[in-house]
Amino acid sequence: MTSFKRGLIAQTVLGAAALALAGFAAPALADTPKDALVMAWQFDDIVSLDPGEIFELSGAEYSAQVYDRLVHFDVADVSKIEGEAAESWTVSPDGKTFTFKIRDGIAFHSGNPMTAEDVAWSFSRAVKMNKGPAFILTQFGLTPENVDQMVRATDPKTLVFTTDKVYAPTFVLYCLTADVASIVDSKLVKGKEKDGDFGAGWLKTNSAGSGPFILKQWKASELLTFDANPKYWRGAPKLKRVLIRHIPEPATQRLLLEKGDVDVARNLKPEQFEPLKASDTVRLVQAPKGTLWYLSLNQKNAALAKPEVREAFKYLVDYDGMAGSIMNGIGAVHQAFLPKGFLGAVNDNPYKYDPTKAKELLAKAGYPDGFTVSMDVRNTNPTQDMAQAIQASAAKAGVKIEIIPGDGKQVLTKYRARNHELMIQQWGADYQDPNSNADTFASNPDNSDNAKSKPLAWRNAWDIPELTKKTAAAIEERDGAKRAKMYEELQRSVLADSPFVIMFQQTEMIAERKTVSGLVWGPSFDTNFYWKAEKK
């Protein structure tokens, strides 16, 4: 990971250099251009810029600036589903066929007009590539063999989406707000195909969208820049450019913000908030997110697979202590897999830090003196601080934790291969339906190493056939009250027995210079939007 610990003078020079790299004409040091937004953020988790592959929080935010989808939800009221590329839609009487009318006047960045064929090909592409997020579409019965029949354009303005059986209509629509449902320029991407890769090699580092911004440059763990799309169908962004710099150190972010080298800082620590509240030049903005912080225990480890050990770890986390320090202002204690605000969310938190109770459980499991285990963590904040706090609290019960830091890509790669023991991670819902989290925390259709579906339960080798059946049943229930009760029961089962120690629901705290206005910070990272931003 790049180090930015070079002192304030070096930071200012680096800021000017970054602006020059992005094509900005910086009028003076410590002064960002009037027509550009400059942001400091940790985005080392980005693996790909291809919406058919994006499955990380930072990548999701990137795609929201570049791509349109058929539908979206109101960020102020997530129960309201609205048209985006689709101006309207209907559902057949049998509940299995959704027909969307594509809005007139949408053009891709290339100038190609958006048609229903682009939407059908985008969905087909995602299903046939079968990358991480493909399950969001394949759960409706779509396969590489049938997708071209089940998702088809009947004319340039009409898309027909057919499911294999009846689902709650809102479940289907919320899934179509996900990153994997982003609409790509099929004519452009087909021209970039190599060896039948659906253009994936090219789209990994390029864009083919119709959204408010056009990708200019991505340098992994360093720089991400956009140019405004002057022909965006909702209206051109007010700012011509956006430059995002990967700066992992919160202290450096704060210095750059106060000096005016950046307009927005995204990863400040709680102890930095209080001084900024009195600032004449900076405002703090709170954005509750449907994102969870959790500790997971890989069930391939014989010790961690014991039920008493799983339970013991839920008493080894000092939730309240971290909430009042490390997570103060950026997270609240939350222990169920559905975030507050979701249908059926359970908001009681039954576990408290109790090393004596944990030690009793460890003794029952055959570990009266504890044991040693490793923990992989992303070397950014607050993850590192959380890891150290858990290391200290677990030691009181004899559990010795070796912390293994790594950058976002390294940690995710290890996690997705089930090669960890303990892991601290964030999980953000892919869509606003409760199945988004149930399907990953409470479902694991195939626990074999070569499984097609690889949810979080699979990543931690938690084999749960009965919970998997109950999760599948919940998406077919069309009665909202009954469905909510089914998710409550699923959450209580996961709370009691799972290898997940869910700790906090995130509140994103953003520090903005008061010269900036109009940024939208929604309930998920793919509902953070830059295109309405302006500066004075």
XYZ file of C-alpha atoms in Angstrom, residues 66-292:
227
model
C -20.858 5.802 -14.499
C -23.832 3.504 -15.194
C -27.628 3.605 -15.295
C -29.944 0.749 -14.292
C -33.545 -0.030 -15.161
C -34.852 1.094 -11.776
C -33.632 2.697 -8.575
C -35.065 3.570 -5.167
C -35.551 6.923 -3.486
C -32.544 7.447 -1.208
C -34.752 9.368 1.231
C -37.385 6.594 1.323
C -36.078 3.222 0.149
C -39.604 1.790 0.002
C -40.213 3.873 -3.121
C -38.973 2.132 -6.270
C -38.710 4.452 -9.256
C -37.828 4.201 -12.922
C -34.329 5.024 -14.157
C -33.590 3.776 -17.678
C -37.104 2.301 -17.555
C -39.803 4.951 -17.605
C -42.480 2.394 -16.633
C -43.108 -1.320 -16.109
C -45.910 -3.840 -15.659
C -46.137 -7.247 -13.976
C -48.152 -10.055 -15.546
C -51.149 -11.526 -13.669
C -49.185 -14.697 -12.900
C -46.400 -12.587 -11.334
C -43.603 -14.076 -13.460
C -43.185 -11.599 -16.325
C -41.951 -8.011 -15.907
C -42.190 -5.760 -18.960
C -40.125 -2.559 -18.979
C -40.432 0.407 -21.344
C -37.062 2.060 -21.981
C -36.911 5.819 -21.659
C -36.298 7.891 -24.798
C -33.232 10.096 -25.098
C -30.619 8.090 -23.170
C -27.247 7.835 -24.899
C -24.089 6.047 -23.829
C -20.850 7.967 -23.443
C -19.862 6.709 -26.909
C -22.899 8.422 -28.416
C -24.691 5.120 -29.080
C -28.394 5.290 -28.114
C -29.523 2.989 -25.284
C -32.006 0.335 -26.363
C -33.720 -2.656 -24.778
C -31.176 -4.820 -26.624
C -28.405 -3.204 -24.547
C -30.245 -4.110 -21.344
C -30.876 -7.697 -22.431
C -27.242 -8.151 -23.494
C -25.955 -6.616 -20.220
C -27.977 -9.116 -18.173
C -27.032 -11.997 -20.453
C -23.371 -11.020 -20.247
C -23.405 -10.968 -16.426
C -25.092 -14.378 -16.237
C -22.772 -15.999 -18.781
C -19.600 -14.555 -17.210
C -20.833 -15.855 -13.829
C -18.632 -13.631 -11.666
C -19.303 -12.974 -7.977
C -22.470 -10.837 -8.269
C -24.117 -12.970 -11.007
C -26.200 -14.813 -8.395
C -28.342 -11.689 -8.004
C -29.720 -12.473 -11.484
C -29.317 -16.251 -11.595
C -31.457 -16.675 -8.457
C -34.452 -16.018 -10.744
C -33.714 -19.159 -12.719
C -31.510 -17.489 -15.322
C -28.747 -19.697 -16.698
C -26.226 -19.280 -19.523
C -28.426 -21.626 -21.555
C -31.805 -19.901 -21.036
C -30.995 -16.256 -20.267
C -31.462 -15.109 -23.858
C -35.016 -16.465 -23.784
C -35.880 -15.251 -20.281
C -34.491 -11.726 -20.759
C -35.195 -10.388 -24.215
C -35.928 -7.223 -26.156
C -39.169 -7.507 -28.082
C -38.472 -4.174 -29.746
C -35.881 -1.389 -29.230
C -37.902 0.117 -26.369
C -39.360 -2.982 -24.665
C -37.575 -5.434 -22.360
C -39.285 -8.586 -21.090
C -37.806 -10.162 -17.944
C -39.214 -13.574 -17.001
C -38.604 -15.421 -13.734
C -38.715 -19.166 -13.176
C -41.420 -18.906 -10.490
C -43.395 -16.319 -8.562
C -41.431 -14.049 -6.229
C -42.384 -11.002 -4.182
C -42.439 -8.290 -6.911
C -40.454 -5.850 -4.782
C -37.751 -8.514 -4.373
C -37.324 -8.721 -8.156
C -37.264 -4.936 -8.579
C -34.811 -4.332 -5.738
C -32.459 -6.884 -7.302
C -32.551 -4.880 -10.526
C -31.182 -1.861 -8.641
C -27.931 -3.771 -7.968
C -24.559 -3.061 -9.648
C -24.713 -6.261 -11.670
C -27.858 -4.908 -13.361
C -25.972 -1.870 -14.702
C -26.557 -1.298 -18.405
C -23.454 -1.400 -20.586
C -23.007 -0.160 -24.154
C -23.305 -3.502 -25.956
C -22.076 -2.225 -29.319
C -18.922 -0.770 -27.758
C -18.154 -3.701 -25.447
C -18.762 -6.339 -28.129
C -16.084 -4.589 -30.170
C -13.624 -5.099 -27.292
C -14.203 -8.847 -26.880
C -11.194 -11.164 -26.932
C -11.445 -14.945 -26.969
C -15.096 -14.888 -25.910
C -14.521 -12.866 -22.731
C -17.532 -10.573 -23.294
C -15.140 -7.626 -23.239
C -14.258 -8.317 -19.590
C -10.543 -7.773 -20.099
C -11.193 -4.301 -21.477
C -14.042 -3.336 -19.148
C -11.952 -4.208 -16.086
C -10.145 -0.870 -16.503
C -12.511 1.059 -18.809
C -16.138 2.171 -18.811
C -19.083 1.819 -21.170
C -21.944 3.525 -19.383
C -24.538 6.243 -19.826
C -24.262 7.800 -16.358
C -23.374 11.344 -15.304
C -19.617 10.728 -15.342
C -17.136 9.156 -17.743
C -14.153 7.258 -16.362
C -10.913 9.083 -17.156
C -8.326 7.103 -15.192
C -7.975 4.416 -12.522
C -4.700 3.599 -10.818
C -5.272 0.896 -8.242
C -4.834 2.135 -4.656
C -3.777 5.529 -5.977
C -6.103 7.549 -8.198
C -9.619 7.496 -9.664
C -10.764 10.338 -11.933
C -13.934 11.158 -13.876
C -14.982 13.682 -16.498
C -18.552 15.002 -16.557
C -20.925 13.627 -19.189
C -22.278 16.835 -20.808
C -25.146 14.893 -22.445
C -26.397 13.078 -19.357
C -30.140 12.593 -19.752
C -30.992 14.023 -16.325
C -28.834 17.095 -16.976
C -25.085 17.623 -17.110
C -23.187 17.597 -13.795
C -22.371 21.080 -12.531
C -18.719 20.176 -11.972
C -16.575 19.162 -14.919
C -14.319 16.700 -13.135
C -13.954 14.507 -10.047
C -10.587 13.377 -8.704
C -10.408 10.797 -5.904
C -7.093 10.155 -4.195
C -6.466 6.991 -2.210
C -5.202 8.273 1.137
C -5.459 5.664 3.888
C -4.213 7.767 6.808
C -7.049 9.697 8.498
C -4.622 12.294 9.898
C -3.365 13.048 6.399
C -6.926 13.314 5.084
C -7.755 15.845 7.788
C -4.659 17.949 7.085
C -5.399 18.050 3.372
C -9.036 18.956 4.032
C -8.268 21.791 6.447
C -5.591 23.183 4.163
C -7.953 23.076 1.179
C -6.039 20.501 -0.885
C -9.156 18.301 -0.961
C -12.851 19.184 -0.835
C -14.031 15.989 0.884
C -12.478 13.558 3.388
C -14.150 10.180 3.870
C -12.214 8.209 6.476
C -11.600 10.395 9.499
C -11.398 8.922 12.981
C -13.948 9.747 15.715
C -11.416 11.787 17.706
C -11.057 14.116 14.707
C -14.746 14.978 14.531
C -15.060 17.210 17.615
C -12.449 19.809 16.537
C -14.046 19.983 13.077
C -17.490 20.763 14.517
C -16.239 24.240 15.358
C -14.589 24.790 11.974
C -15.566 27.791 9.858
C -14.552 25.988 6.662
C -15.617 22.345 7.183
C -18.971 20.648 7.846
C -19.620 17.083 9.023
C -22.346 15.063 7.303
C -23.743 11.833 8.760
C -25.077 9.169 6.385
C -26.511 6.013 7.998
C -25.588 3.027 5.845
C -26.992 -0.471 5.501
C -23.421 -1.723 5.923
C -22.364 -4.105 8.693
